[in-house]
mmCIF file of C-alpha atoms in Angstrom:
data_model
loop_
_atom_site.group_PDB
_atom_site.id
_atom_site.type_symbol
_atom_site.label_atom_id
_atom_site.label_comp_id
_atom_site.label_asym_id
_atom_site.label_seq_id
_atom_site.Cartn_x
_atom_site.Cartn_y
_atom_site.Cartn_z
ATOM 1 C CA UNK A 261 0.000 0.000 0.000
ATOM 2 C CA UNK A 262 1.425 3.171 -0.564
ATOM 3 C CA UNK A 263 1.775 6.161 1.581
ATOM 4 C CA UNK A 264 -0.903 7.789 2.828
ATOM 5 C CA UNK A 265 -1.325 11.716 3.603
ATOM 6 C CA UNK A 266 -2.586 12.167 7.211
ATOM 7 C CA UNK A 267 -2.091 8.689 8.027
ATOM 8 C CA UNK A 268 0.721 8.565 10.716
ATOM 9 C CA UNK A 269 2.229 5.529 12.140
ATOM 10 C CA UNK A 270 1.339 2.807 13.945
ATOM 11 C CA UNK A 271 4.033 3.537 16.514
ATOM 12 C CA UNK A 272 2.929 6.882 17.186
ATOM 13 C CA UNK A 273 1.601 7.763 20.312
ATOM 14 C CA UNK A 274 -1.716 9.271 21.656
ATOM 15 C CA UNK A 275 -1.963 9.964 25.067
ATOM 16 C CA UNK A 276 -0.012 6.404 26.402
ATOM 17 C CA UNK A 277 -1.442 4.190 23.361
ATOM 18 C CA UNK A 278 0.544 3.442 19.954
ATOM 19 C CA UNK A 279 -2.315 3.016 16.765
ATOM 20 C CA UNK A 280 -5.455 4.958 18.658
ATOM 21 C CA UNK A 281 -4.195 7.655 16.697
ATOM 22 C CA UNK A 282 -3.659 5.690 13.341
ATOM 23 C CA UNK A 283 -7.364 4.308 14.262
ATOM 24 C CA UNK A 284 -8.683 7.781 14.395
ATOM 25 C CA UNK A 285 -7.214 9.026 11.423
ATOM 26 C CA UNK A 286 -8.353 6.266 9.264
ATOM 27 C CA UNK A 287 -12.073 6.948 10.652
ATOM 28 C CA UNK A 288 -11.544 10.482 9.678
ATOM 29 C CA UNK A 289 -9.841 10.123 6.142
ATOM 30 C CA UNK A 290 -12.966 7.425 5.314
ATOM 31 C CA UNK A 291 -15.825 10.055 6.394
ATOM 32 C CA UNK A 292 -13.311 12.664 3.646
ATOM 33 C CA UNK A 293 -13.131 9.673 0.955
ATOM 34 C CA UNK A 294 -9.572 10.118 1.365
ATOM 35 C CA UNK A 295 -8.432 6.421 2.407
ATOM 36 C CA UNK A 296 -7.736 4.390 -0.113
ATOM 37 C CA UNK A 297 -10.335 1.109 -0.869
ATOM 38 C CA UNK A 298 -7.477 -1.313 0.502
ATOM 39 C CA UNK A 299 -7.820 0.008 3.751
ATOM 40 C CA UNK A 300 -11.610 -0.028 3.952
ATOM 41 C CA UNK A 301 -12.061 -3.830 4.518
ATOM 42 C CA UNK A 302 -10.024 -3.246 7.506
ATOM 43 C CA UNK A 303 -12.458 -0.371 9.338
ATOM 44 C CA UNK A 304 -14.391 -1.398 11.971
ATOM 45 C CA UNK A 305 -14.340 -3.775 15.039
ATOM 46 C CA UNK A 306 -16.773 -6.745 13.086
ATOM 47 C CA UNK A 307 -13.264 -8.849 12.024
ATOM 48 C CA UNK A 308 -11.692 -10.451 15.111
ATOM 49 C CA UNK A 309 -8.312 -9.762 13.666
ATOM 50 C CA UNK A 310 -8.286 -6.332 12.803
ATOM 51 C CA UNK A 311 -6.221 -3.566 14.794
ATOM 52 C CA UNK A 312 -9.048 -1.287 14.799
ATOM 53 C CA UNK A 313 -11.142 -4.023 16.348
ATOM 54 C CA UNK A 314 -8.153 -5.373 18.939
ATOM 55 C CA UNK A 315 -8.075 -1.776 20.327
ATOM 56 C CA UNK A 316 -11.716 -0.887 20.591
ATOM 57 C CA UNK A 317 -11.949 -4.481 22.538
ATOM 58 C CA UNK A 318 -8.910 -3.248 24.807
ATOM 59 C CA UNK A 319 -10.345 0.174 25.359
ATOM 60 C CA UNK A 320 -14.223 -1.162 25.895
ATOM 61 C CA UNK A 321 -15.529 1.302 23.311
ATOM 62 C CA UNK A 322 -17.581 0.160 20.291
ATOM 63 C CA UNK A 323 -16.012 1.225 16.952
ATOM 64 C CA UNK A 324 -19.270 2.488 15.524
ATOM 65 C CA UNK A 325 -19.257 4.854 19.053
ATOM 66 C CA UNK A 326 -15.791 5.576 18.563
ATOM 67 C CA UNK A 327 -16.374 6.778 14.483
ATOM 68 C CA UNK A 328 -19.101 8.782 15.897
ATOM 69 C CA UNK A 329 -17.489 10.918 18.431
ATOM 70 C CA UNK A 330 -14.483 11.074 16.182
ATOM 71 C CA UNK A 331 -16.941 12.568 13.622
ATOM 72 C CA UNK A 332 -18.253 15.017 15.883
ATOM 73 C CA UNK A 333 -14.818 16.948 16.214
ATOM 74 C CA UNK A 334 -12.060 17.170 18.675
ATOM 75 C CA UNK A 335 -8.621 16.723 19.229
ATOM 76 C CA UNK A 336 -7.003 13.088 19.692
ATOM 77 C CA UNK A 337 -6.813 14.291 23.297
ATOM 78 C CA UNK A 338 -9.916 14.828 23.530
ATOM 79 C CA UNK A 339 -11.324 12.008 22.079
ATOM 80 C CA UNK A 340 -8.748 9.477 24.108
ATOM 81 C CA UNK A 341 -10.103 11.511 27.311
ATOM 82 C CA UNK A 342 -13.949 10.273 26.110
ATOM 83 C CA UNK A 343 -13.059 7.022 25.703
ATOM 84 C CA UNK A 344 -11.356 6.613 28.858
ATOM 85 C CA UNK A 345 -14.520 8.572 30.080
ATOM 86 C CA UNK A 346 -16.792 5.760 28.442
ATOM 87 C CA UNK A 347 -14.817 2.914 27.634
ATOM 88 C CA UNK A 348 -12.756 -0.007 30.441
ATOM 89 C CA UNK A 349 -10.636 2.628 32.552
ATOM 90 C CA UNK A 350 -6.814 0.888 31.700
ATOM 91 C CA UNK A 351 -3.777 1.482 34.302
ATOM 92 C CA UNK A 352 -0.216 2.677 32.950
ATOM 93 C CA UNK A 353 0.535 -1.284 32.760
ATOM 94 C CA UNK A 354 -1.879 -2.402 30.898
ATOM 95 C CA UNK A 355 -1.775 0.370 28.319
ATOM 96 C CA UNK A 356 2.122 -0.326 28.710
ATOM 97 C CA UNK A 357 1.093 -4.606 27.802
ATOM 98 C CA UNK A 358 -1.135 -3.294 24.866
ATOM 99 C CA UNK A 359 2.007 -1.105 23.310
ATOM 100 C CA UNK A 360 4.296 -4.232 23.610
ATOM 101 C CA UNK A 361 1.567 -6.808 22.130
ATOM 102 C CA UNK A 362 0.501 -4.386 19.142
ATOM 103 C CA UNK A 363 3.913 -3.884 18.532
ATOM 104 C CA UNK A 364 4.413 -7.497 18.119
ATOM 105 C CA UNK A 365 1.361 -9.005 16.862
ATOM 106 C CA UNK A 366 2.344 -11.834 14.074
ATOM 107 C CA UNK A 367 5.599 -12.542 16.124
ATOM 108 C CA UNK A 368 5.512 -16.132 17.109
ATOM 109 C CA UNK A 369 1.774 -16.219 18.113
ATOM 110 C CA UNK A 370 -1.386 -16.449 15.844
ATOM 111 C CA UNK A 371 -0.967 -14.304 12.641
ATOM 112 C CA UNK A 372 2.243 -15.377 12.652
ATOM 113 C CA UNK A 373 0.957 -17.325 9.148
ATOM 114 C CA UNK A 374 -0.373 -14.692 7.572
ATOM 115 C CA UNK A 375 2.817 -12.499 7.853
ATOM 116 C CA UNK A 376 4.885 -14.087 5.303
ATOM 117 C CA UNK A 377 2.299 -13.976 2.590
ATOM 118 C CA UNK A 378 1.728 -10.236 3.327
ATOM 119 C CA UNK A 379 5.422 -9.603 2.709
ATOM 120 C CA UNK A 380 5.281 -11.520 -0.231
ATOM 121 C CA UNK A 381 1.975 -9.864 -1.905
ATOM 122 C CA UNK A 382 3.666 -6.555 -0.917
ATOM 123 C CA UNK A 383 6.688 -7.340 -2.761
ATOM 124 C CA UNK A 384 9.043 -6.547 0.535
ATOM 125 C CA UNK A 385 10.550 -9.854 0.419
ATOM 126 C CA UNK A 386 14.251 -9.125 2.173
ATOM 127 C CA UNK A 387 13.335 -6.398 4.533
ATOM 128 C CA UNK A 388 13.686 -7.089 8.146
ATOM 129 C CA UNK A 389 9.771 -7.995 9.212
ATOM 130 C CA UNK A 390 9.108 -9.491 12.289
ATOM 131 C CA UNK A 391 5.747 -7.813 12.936
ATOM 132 C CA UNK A 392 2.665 -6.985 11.435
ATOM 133 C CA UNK A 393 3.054 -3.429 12.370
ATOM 134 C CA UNK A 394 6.443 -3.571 10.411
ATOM 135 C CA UNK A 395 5.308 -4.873 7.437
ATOM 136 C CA UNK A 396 2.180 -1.839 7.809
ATOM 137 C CA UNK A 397 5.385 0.765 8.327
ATOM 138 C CA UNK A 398 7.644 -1.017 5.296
ATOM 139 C CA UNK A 399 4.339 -1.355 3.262
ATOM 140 C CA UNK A 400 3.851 2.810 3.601
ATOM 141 C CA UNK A 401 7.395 3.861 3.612
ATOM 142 C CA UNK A 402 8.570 3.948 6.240
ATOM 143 C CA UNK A 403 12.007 2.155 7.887
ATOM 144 C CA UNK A 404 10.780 1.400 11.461
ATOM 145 C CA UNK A 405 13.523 -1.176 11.455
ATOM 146 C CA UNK A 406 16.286 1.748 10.821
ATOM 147 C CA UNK A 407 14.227 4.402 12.762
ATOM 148 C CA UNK A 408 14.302 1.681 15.870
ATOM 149 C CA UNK A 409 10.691 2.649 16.307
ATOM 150 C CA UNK A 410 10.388 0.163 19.045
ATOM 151 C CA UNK A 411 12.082 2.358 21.363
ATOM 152 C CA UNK A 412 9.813 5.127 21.460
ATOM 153 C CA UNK A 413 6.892 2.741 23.127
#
């Protein structure tokens, strides 16, 4: 997939969460017909799998409540501070657990199958992917092998 403008990483940080933000700017680049069809089929918390759906389970917000406050304005502040508001209050080490699984979903566990394929469709065969969040950050451009994004968790 290629880059996309106004979609930032999936190791940058709202508030103490990696992908939230990614999450909300998908929701708002959809409702501007800005995000690109690939990305579409992965909206939404219906799929098990999906990283929009892992966090809105981990947070205890629905995703179609989440796209609607999102919708209604406000910073990524302010929208974190409504889900905590509304959602499954999380303590520094659990948010600090979700960072470290996110970060290493399809690393020896259960997507760990679909990885390889992924690299291979995406024609990044050779690149250092461990994760599925790497092969996201490689798929859009971006080196988070050489940036050590890791660290910034």
């Amino acid at each position: 997939m290629p880059h996309v403008p106004g979609l930032r990483s999936c190791y940058a940080k709202v508030g103490r969460l990696i992908y939230f933000g990614r999450m909300l700017d998908k929701i708002r680049l959809h409702a501007a017909a800005k995000l690109p069809a690939d990305y579409t089929a992965q909206l939404g918390d219906t799929q098990f799998y999906t990283l929009d759906g892992r966090c809105c389970r981990f947070l205890g917000v629905p995703y179609t409540a989440l796209q609607k406050r999102v919708l209604e304005d406000g910073t990524d502040e302010e929208i974190l501070n409504w889900v905590h508001a509304c959602g499954t209050v999380r303590t520094d080490e659990e948010c600090h657990m979700w960072n470290r699984f996110i970060a290493k979903l399809g690393w020896r566990d259960e997507r760990s199958a679909v990885l390889p394929q992924r690299i291979q469709d995406s024609g990044l065969s050779g690149k250092p992917i461990e994760t599925l969040i790497d092969h996201i950050e490689y798929d859009e451009g971006r080196d988070p092998v050489g940036e050590r994004a890791w660290e910034s968790i």
